[in-house]
Tab-separated table of C-alpha atoms and ligand atoms in Angstrom:
chain	number	residue	atom	x	y	z
G	881	MET	CA	-34.897	-154.712	-113.654
G	882	PRO	CA	-31.513	-155.768	-114.957
G	883	ASP	CA	-30.523	-154.732	-118.410
G	884	ALA	CA	-31.237	-157.391	-121.093
G	885	PRO	CA	-28.170	-159.041	-122.369
G	886	LYS	CA	-26.963	-157.162	-125.493
G	887	THR	CA	-26.187	-159.160	-128.523
G	888	LEU	CA	-23.041	-157.931	-129.961
G	889	PRO	CA	-22.490	-157.891	-133.621
G	890	ALA	CA	-19.691	-160.257	-135.050
G	891	THR	CA	-16.494	-158.173	-134.551
G	892	SER	CA	-14.096	-160.041	-136.926
G	893	PRO	CA	-13.480	-157.454	-139.753
G	894	PRO	CA	-14.061	-158.595	-143.407
G	895	MET	CA	-10.769	-160.127	-144.737
G	896	THR	CA	-9.146	-158.299	-147.701
G	897	ASP	CA	-8.622	-160.791	-150.767
G	898	ARG	CA	-5.221	-160.847	-151.982
G	899	TYR	CA	-4.298	-160.982	-155.847
G	900	ALA	CA	-1.132	-160.534	-157.477
G	901	VAL	CA	0.842	-160.330	-160.832
G	902	ILE	CA	3.711	-162.761	-161.230
G	903	GLY	CA	6.487	-162.186	-163.693
G	904	HIS	CA	10.213	-161.544	-164.223
G	905	PRO	CA	10.970	-158.763	-164.522
G	906	ILE	CA	7.795	-157.274	-162.941
G	907	SER	CA	8.456	-153.505	-162.060
G	908	HIS	CA	7.080	-152.447	-165.502
G	909	SER	CA	3.691	-153.997	-164.795
G	910	LYS	CA	0.686	-151.787	-164.698
G	911	SER	CA	-1.626	-154.654	-163.500
G	912	PRO	CA	-1.475	-153.477	-159.990
G	913	GLN	CA	-2.505	-149.701	-161.043
G	914	ILE	CA	-5.250	-151.310	-163.180
G	915	HIS	CA	-6.720	-153.736	-160.469
G	916	THR	CA	-6.438	-151.244	-157.804
G	917	ALA	CA	-8.498	-148.860	-159.912
G	918	PHE	CA	-10.997	-151.462	-160.710
G	919	ALA	CA	-11.362	-152.592	-157.025
G	920	GLN	CA	-12.088	-148.879	-155.883
G	921	ALA	CA	-14.589	-148.291	-158.733
G	922	THR	CA	-16.657	-151.358	-157.872
G	923	GLY	CA	-16.099	-151.202	-154.117
G	924	GLN	CA	-14.286	-154.800	-153.924
G	925	ASP	CA	-11.950	-155.230	-150.872
G	926	ILE	CA	-8.866	-156.449	-152.558
G	927	ALA	CA	-5.112	-155.923	-152.359
G	928	TYR	CA	-3.290	-156.507	-155.501
G	929	THR	CA	0.521	-156.723	-155.641
G	930	ALA	CA	3.477	-157.452	-158.100
G	931	ILE	CA	5.711	-160.341	-157.425
G	932	GLU	CA	9.018	-161.071	-159.271
G	933	ALA	CA	9.311	-164.834	-159.266
G	934	PRO	CA	12.831	-166.284	-159.802
G	935	LEU	CA	13.353	-167.667	-163.284
G	936	ASP	CA	13.295	-171.160	-161.956
G	937	GLY	CA	10.873	-170.467	-159.330
G	938	PHE	CA	7.230	-169.904	-160.800
G	939	ALA	CA	5.523	-172.777	-159.190
G	940	ALA	CA	7.190	-172.278	-155.841
G	941	THR	CA	6.350	-168.605	-155.834
G	942	VAL	CA	2.558	-169.479	-156.682
G	943	ARG	CA	2.295	-172.145	-154.156
G	944	ALA	CA	3.720	-169.554	-151.343
G	945	PHE	CA	1.323	-166.995	-152.522
G	946	ARG	CA	-1.616	-169.439	-152.186
G	947	GLU	CA	-0.449	-170.653	-148.802
G	948	GLN	CA	-0.496	-167.046	-147.762
G	949	GLY	CA	-4.295	-166.671	-148.530
G	950	GLY	CA	-3.796	-165.520	-152.308
G	951	ARG	CA	-7.015	-165.956	-154.198
G	952	GLY	CA	-5.659	-165.750	-157.813
G	953	VAL	CA	-2.867	-164.443	-160.022
G	954	ASN	CA	-2.047	-162.937	-163.284
G	955	VAL	CA	0.776	-164.312	-165.163
G	956	THR	CA	3.086	-162.442	-167.418
G	957	LEU	CA	6.263	-163.145	-169.296
G	958	PRO	CA	8.087	-165.398	-169.227
G	959	PHE	CA	5.771	-167.807	-167.009
G	960	LYS	CA	2.397	-167.996	-169.332
G	961	LEU	CA	3.249	-171.463	-170.407
G	962	GLN	CA	4.135	-172.640	-167.090
G	963	ALA	CA	1.036	-171.148	-165.572
G	964	CYS	CA	-1.032	-173.388	-167.960
G	965	GLU	CA	0.884	-176.546	-166.882
G	966	PHE	CA	0.485	-175.616	-163.277
G	967	ALA	CA	-3.301	-175.505	-163.483
G	968	THR	CA	-5.399	-178.377	-162.619
G	969	ASP	CA	-8.396	-177.112	-164.593
G	970	PRO	CA	-7.202	-174.967	-167.859
G	971	SER	CA	-9.865	-173.525	-169.949
G	972	GLU	CA	-10.198	-174.419	-173.613
G	973	ALA	CA	-8.735	-171.153	-174.514
G	974	ALA	CA	-5.797	-171.645	-172.196
G	975	ARG	CA	-5.246	-175.329	-173.561
G	976	LEU	CA	-5.158	-174.130	-177.300
G	977	ALA	CA	-2.872	-171.267	-176.514
G	978	GLY	CA	-0.907	-173.484	-174.427
G	979	ALA	CA	-0.457	-170.488	-172.168
G	980	ALA	CA	-2.596	-168.901	-169.199
G	981	ASN	CA	-2.345	-165.230	-168.113
G	982	ALA	CA	-4.788	-165.612	-165.121
G	983	LEU	CA	-5.136	-168.337	-162.403
G	984	ARG	CA	-7.959	-168.719	-159.726
G	985	PHE	CA	-7.618	-170.835	-156.489
G	986	ASP	CA	-10.384	-172.842	-155.352
G	987	GLY	CA	-9.704	-175.424	-152.662
G	988	GLU	CA	-7.259	-177.764	-154.099
G	989	ARG	CA	-8.021	-176.896	-157.744
G	990	VAL	CA	-6.290	-174.292	-159.909
G	991	PHE	CA	-8.429	-172.750	-162.731
G	992	ALA	CA	-6.516	-171.229	-165.597
G	993	GLU	CA	-7.716	-168.630	-168.178
G	994	ASN	CA	-6.077	-166.780	-171.172
G	995	PHE	CA	-7.925	-163.619	-171.397
G	996	ASP	CA	-5.235	-161.761	-173.845
G	997	GLY	CA	-7.475	-162.666	-176.853
G	998	VAL	CA	-10.785	-161.793	-175.572
G	999	GLY	CA	-9.335	-158.658	-174.357
G	1000	LEU	CA	-7.971	-157.815	-177.827
G	1001	VAL	CA	-11.336	-158.622	-179.358
G	1002	ASN	CA	-13.281	-156.504	-176.764
G	1003	ASP	CA	-10.933	-153.547	-177.577
G	1004	VAL	CA	-11.067	-153.901	-181.376
G	1005	GLN	CA	-14.951	-154.354	-181.497
G	1006	ARG	CA	-16.337	-152.418	-178.360
G	1007	ASN	CA	-13.950	-149.562	-177.850
G	1008	LEU	CA	-12.476	-148.958	-181.490
G	1009	GLY	CA	-15.761	-149.861	-183.171
G	1010	HIS	CA	-14.304	-152.302	-185.803
G	1011	ALA	CA	-16.452	-155.533	-186.139
G	1012	LEU	CA	-14.565	-158.601	-186.964
G	1013	LYS	CA	-17.375	-160.660	-188.372
G	1014	GLY	CA	-17.145	-160.830	-192.315
G	1015	ARG	CA	-13.878	-158.830	-192.348
G	1016	ARG	CA	-10.356	-159.813	-193.634
G	1017	VAL	CA	-8.244	-160.114	-190.513
G	1018	LEU	CA	-4.270	-160.548	-190.450
G	1019	LEU	CA	-2.208	-161.253	-187.355
G	1020	LEU	CA	1.580	-160.487	-187.723
G	1021	GLY	CA	3.634	-162.765	-185.621
G	1022	ALA	CA	3.106	-166.464	-184.468
G	1023	GLY	CA	4.273	-166.267	-180.907
G	1024	GLY	CA	2.270	-166.536	-177.727
G	1025	ALA	CA	0.135	-163.409	-178.312
G	1026	THR	CA	-1.032	-164.539	-181.731
G	1027	ARG	CA	-1.693	-168.090	-180.023
G	1028	GLY	CA	-3.876	-166.552	-177.478
G	1029	ALA	CA	-5.777	-164.269	-180.206
G	1030	LEU	CA	-6.729	-166.875	-182.750
G	1031	LEU	CA	-9.685	-168.584	-181.005
G	1032	PRO	CA	-11.406	-165.424	-179.686
G	1033	ILE	CA	-10.905	-163.932	-183.141
G	1034	ALA	CA	-12.218	-166.825	-185.133
G	1035	GLN	CA	-15.057	-167.045	-182.845
G	1036	GLN	CA	-16.271	-163.655	-184.104
G	1037	GLY	CA	-16.622	-164.991	-187.795
G	1038	PRO	CA	-14.148	-163.087	-189.878
G	1039	ALA	CA	-14.186	-163.731	-193.567
G	1040	VAL	CA	-10.531	-164.357	-193.757
G	1041	LEU	CA	-8.019	-165.190	-190.772
G	1042	ALA	CA	-4.490	-165.142	-191.681
G	1043	VAL	CA	-1.257	-165.357	-189.831
G	1044	ALA	CA	2.043	-164.228	-191.237
G	1045	ASN	CA	5.442	-164.398	-189.565
G	1046	ARG	CA	9.241	-163.875	-190.071
G	1047	THR	CA	9.574	-167.561	-189.526
G	1048	ALA	CA	6.971	-168.981	-191.838
G	1049	ASP	CA	7.050	-172.565	-190.261
G	1050	LYS	CA	5.629	-171.305	-186.986
G	1051	ALA	CA	2.811	-169.638	-188.773
G	1052	HIS	CA	2.121	-172.912	-190.595
G	1053	ALA	CA	2.357	-174.778	-187.251
G	1054	LEU	CA	-0.356	-172.500	-185.705
G	1055	ARG	CA	-2.652	-173.429	-188.668
G	1056	GLY	CA	-2.185	-177.043	-187.916
G	1057	ASP	CA	-2.796	-176.634	-184.214
G	1058	PHE	CA	-5.957	-174.582	-184.690
G	1059	ALA	CA	-7.243	-176.586	-187.613
G	1060	ALA	CA	-10.229	-178.075	-185.755
G	1061	HIS	CA	-11.330	-174.657	-184.493
G	1062	ALA	CA	-10.644	-172.051	-187.409
G	1063	SER	CA	-9.621	-172.002	-191.029
G	1064	ILE	CA	-6.425	-170.193	-191.075
G	1065	GLN	CA	-4.106	-168.973	-193.953
G	1066	SER	CA	-0.464	-168.922	-193.097
G	1067	GLY	CA	2.762	-167.897	-194.434
G	1068	GLY	CA	5.861	-165.423	-194.407
G	1069	TYR	CA	5.550	-161.684	-195.155
G	1070	ALA	CA	6.498	-162.097	-198.749
G	1071	GLU	CA	3.372	-164.210	-199.434
G	1072	LEU	CA	1.115	-161.338	-198.492
G	1073	ALA	CA	1.926	-159.543	-201.650
G	1074	GLY	CA	-1.239	-158.774	-203.703
G	1075	GLU	CA	-3.609	-159.149	-200.618
G	1076	SER	CA	-5.356	-156.608	-198.519
G	1077	PHE	CA	-6.958	-156.683	-194.909
G	1078	ASP	CA	-9.544	-154.643	-192.885
G	1079	VAL	CA	-7.793	-155.428	-189.596
G	1080	ILE	CA	-4.177	-155.718	-189.199
G	1081	ILE	CA	-2.788	-156.688	-185.858
G	1082	ASN	CA	0.835	-156.561	-184.977
G	1083	ALA	CA	1.512	-159.301	-182.468
G	1084	THR	CA	5.219	-159.415	-182.941
G	1085	SER	CA	7.720	-157.975	-180.671
G	1086	SER	CA	9.433	-156.089	-183.321
G	1087	GLY	CA	8.351	-152.728	-182.146
G	1088	LEU	CA	9.991	-153.080	-178.802
G	1089	VAL	CA	13.234	-153.153	-180.670
G	1090	GLY	CA	12.434	-150.182	-182.957
G	1091	GLU	CA	12.105	-152.609	-186.113
G	1092	SER	CA	9.654	-152.384	-188.908
G	1093	LEU	CA	8.166	-155.369	-190.643
G	1094	PRO	CA	8.670	-156.020	-194.486
G	1095	LEU	CA	5.133	-155.639	-195.395
G	1096	PRO	CA	4.117	-155.325	-199.262
G	1097	ALA	CA	2.285	-152.235	-200.582
G	1098	GLY	CA	-1.435	-152.311	-200.730
G	1099	LEU	CA	-1.754	-154.574	-197.492
G	1100	PHE	CA	-4.214	-152.060	-195.737
G	1101	ALA	CA	-7.640	-151.936	-197.271
G	1102	PRO	CA	-9.431	-148.804	-197.464
G	1103	GLY	CA	-10.817	-147.811	-193.870
G	1104	ALA	CA	-8.502	-150.391	-192.381
G	1105	LEU	CA	-7.589	-150.641	-188.591
G	1106	ALA	CA	-3.959	-150.872	-187.831
G	1107	TYR	CA	-3.620	-152.295	-184.157
G	1108	ASP	CA	-0.041	-152.790	-182.356
G	1109	MET	CA	-0.055	-155.139	-179.352
G	1110	VAL	CA	2.873	-153.005	-178.030
G	1111	TYR	CA	1.592	-150.165	-175.865
G	1112	GLY	CA	2.959	-147.276	-174.121
G	1113	ARG	CA	5.488	-146.369	-177.004
G	1114	GLY	CA	3.783	-143.858	-179.078
G	1115	LEU	CA	3.943	-144.334	-182.784
G	1116	THR	CA	5.637	-147.733	-183.279
G	1117	PRO	CA	7.293	-148.611	-186.516
G	1118	PHE	CA	4.482	-150.665	-187.459
G	1119	LEU	CA	1.911	-147.679	-186.805
G	1120	ARG	CA	4.163	-145.464	-188.617
G	1121	GLN	CA	4.044	-147.765	-191.585
G	1122	ALA	CA	0.286	-147.845	-191.457
G	1123	ARG	CA	-0.084	-144.100	-191.242
G	1124	GLU	CA	2.258	-143.544	-194.185
G	1125	ALA	CA	0.082	-146.078	-196.222
G	1126	GLY	CA	-2.869	-143.801	-195.579
G	1127	VAL	CA	-4.429	-145.629	-192.482
G	1128	THR	CA	-6.071	-143.294	-189.946
G	1129	ALA	CA	-7.535	-145.736	-187.469
G	1130	LEU	CA	-4.417	-146.522	-185.415
G	1131	ALA	CA	-4.394	-148.141	-182.131
G	1132	ASP	CA	-1.882	-149.537	-179.731
G	1133	GLY	CA	-2.343	-152.452	-177.077
G	1134	VAL	CA	-3.334	-150.454	-174.105
G	1135	GLY	CA	-6.902	-151.218	-174.593
G	1136	MET	CA	-6.041	-155.017	-174.794
G	1137	LEU	CA	-4.143	-154.753	-171.652
G	1138	VAL	CA	-7.133	-153.125	-169.720
G	1139	GLU	CA	-9.638	-155.414	-171.312
G	1140	GLN	CA	-7.823	-158.634	-170.338
G	1141	ALA	CA	-7.570	-157.277	-166.757
G	1142	ALA	CA	-11.350	-156.486	-166.580
G	1143	GLU	CA	-12.035	-160.076	-167.831
G	1144	ALA	CA	-9.861	-161.412	-164.943
G	1145	PHE	CA	-11.172	-159.121	-162.237
G	1146	ALA	CA	-14.916	-160.236	-163.474
G	1147	TRP	CA	-13.766	-163.673	-163.323
G	1148	TRP	CA	-12.370	-163.488	-159.786
G	1149	ARG	CA	-14.911	-161.052	-158.362
G	1150	GLY	CA	-18.020	-161.449	-160.245
G	1151	VAL	CA	-18.172	-157.838	-161.028
G	1152	ARG	CA	-17.507	-156.269	-164.425
G	1153	PRO	CA	-15.435	-152.965	-164.021
G	1154	ASP	CA	-15.807	-150.155	-166.585
G	1155	THR	CA	-12.542	-149.918	-168.504
G	1156	ARG	CA	-12.749	-146.412	-170.216
G	1157	GLU	CA	-11.403	-144.430	-167.552
G	1158	VAL	CA	-8.497	-146.478	-166.895
G	1159	ILE	CA	-7.706	-146.953	-170.637
G	1160	ALA	CA	-7.685	-143.220	-170.930
G	1161	ARG	CA	-5.521	-142.645	-167.897
G	1162	LEU	CA	-2.859	-145.062	-169.310
G	1163	SER	CA	-3.086	-144.029	-172.896
G	1164	VAL	CA	-0.021	-142.228	-174.454
G	1165	PRO	CA	-0.579	-140.176	-177.577
G	1166	LEU	CA	0.279	-142.015	-181.013
G	1167	VAL	CA	2.705	-139.411	-182.123
A	279	NAP	P1	6.826	-164.052	-178.523
A	279	NAP	O1	6.025	-165.373	-178.242
A	279	NAP	O2	8.222	-164.061	-178.079
A	279	NAP	O3	6.696	-164.024	-180.112
A	279	NAP	C1	7.253	-163.062	-180.600
A	279	NAP	C2	7.000	-162.726	-182.084
A	279	NAP	O4	7.533	-161.620	-182.769
A	279	NAP	C3	7.334	-163.816	-182.964
A	279	NAP	O5	6.236	-164.243	-184.099
A	279	NAP	C4	8.698	-163.378	-183.767
A	279	NAP	O6	8.918	-163.832	-185.006
A	279	NAP	C5	8.266	-161.962	-183.891
A	279	NAP	N1	9.404	-160.991	-183.890
A	279	NAP	C6	10.303	-160.686	-182.974
A	279	NAP	N2	11.160	-159.755	-183.256
A	279	NAP	C7	10.880	-159.562	-184.622
A	279	NAP	C8	11.386	-158.752	-185.728
A	279	NAP	N3	12.633	-157.913	-185.248
A	279	NAP	N4	10.917	-158.740	-186.984
A	279	NAP	C9	9.879	-159.528	-187.148
A	279	NAP	N5	9.341	-160.358	-186.223
A	279	NAP	C10	9.801	-160.367	-185.004
A	279	NAP	O7	6.132	-162.800	-178.020
A	279	NAP	P2	4.543	-162.493	-177.598
A	279	NAP	O8	4.090	-163.111	-176.093
A	279	NAP	O9	3.770	-163.267	-178.842
A	279	NAP	O10	4.315	-161.125	-177.645
A	279	NAP	C11	4.478	-160.436	-178.743
A	279	NAP	C12	4.090	-158.917	-178.589
A	279	NAP	O11	2.786	-158.651	-177.954
A	279	NAP	C13	5.044	-158.255	-177.450
A	279	NAP	O12	5.519	-157.035	-177.926
A	279	NAP	C14	4.097	-158.138	-176.184
A	279	NAP	O13	4.438	-157.060	-175.442
A	279	NAP	C15	2.746	-157.775	-176.866
A	279	NAP	N6	1.626	-158.225	-176.175
A	279	NAP	C16	0.772	-157.199	-175.581
A	279	NAP	C17	-0.177	-157.575	-174.805
A	279	NAP	C18	-1.154	-156.517	-174.389
A	279	NAP	O14	-1.994	-156.783	-173.469
A	279	NAP	N7	-1.242	-155.428	-175.130
A	279	NAP	C19	-0.379	-159.059	-174.471
A	279	NAP	C20	0.302	-159.915	-174.892
A	279	NAP	C21	1.470	-159.753	-175.710
A	279	NAP	P3	9.785	-165.300	-185.224
A	279	NAP	O15	9.112	-166.375	-184.865
A	279	NAP	O16	10.293	-165.396	-186.524
A	279	NAP	O17	10.913	-165.185	-184.110
């Protein structure tokens, strides 16, 4: 009897899905390391690279990546505003922030999200154990990072949500832009005199240039958390100010970075990675 014809299994190997982070400069980015660790831990077959786009070439770089089969990108400085404009379907968080840090491609559509704020909230509440509900929360700075953080923080129901900035008018403008979503106090640093807060988040880039902020005495309530979004620099001038004021709960922004990455990964892949090990690996001592 002749052998029965054999049915061969489909031979085409599974396609590796491609993702990338786009910025300028980009060599400092920890996103490839973070997403590669997430992919290994969750068994997802992805390749994640870093792409430096020319300053005038963000949209062209995204289009080229997409044409080569890219499924989504993270976006970092200075392209977060352009990423939001590029999207056909920006989320409410991205629209309110006017900025996006993650894009997902689906046919002709480009979905945009801003995960920085939810990453911050997850780090503060879940990892650091400081609930925001009913607490007095202060954001220092009125740039893109504060814009991204305001809605997710407001959604936690703080008793007070305040924004103070070197250029007070920018803080006032934020209060106006978010008026439909949150009640925000706004002003310059001098107007903080006599007030105290339970959670104080430095969302300025002052630490990158080694400068401290003119914060009035008594700003940190007993048991307060001092959080600097800057990461990887040890004890920043802001964290040193807090420690000198007696604050013992100090954190930099490494947890925020990893948590926003986890949000993007879950959005793209439908699988939520554990963040603890990656945060521990990227953390530097706050000394
Ligand atoms: P941005 O849009 O350029 O805004 C910068 C802010 O910092 C403005 O409010 C500016 O005040 C203030 N500022 C700059 N230098 C200052 C100084 N010497 N003294 C006082 N205020 C100063 O920047 P951004 O995108 O909001 O980012 C802010 C910081 O957050 C950056 O350091 C960034 O690395 C960090 N970040 C971290 C994460 C994370 O995942 N951990 C995510 C996003 C951002 P004026 O308005 O008065 O100029």
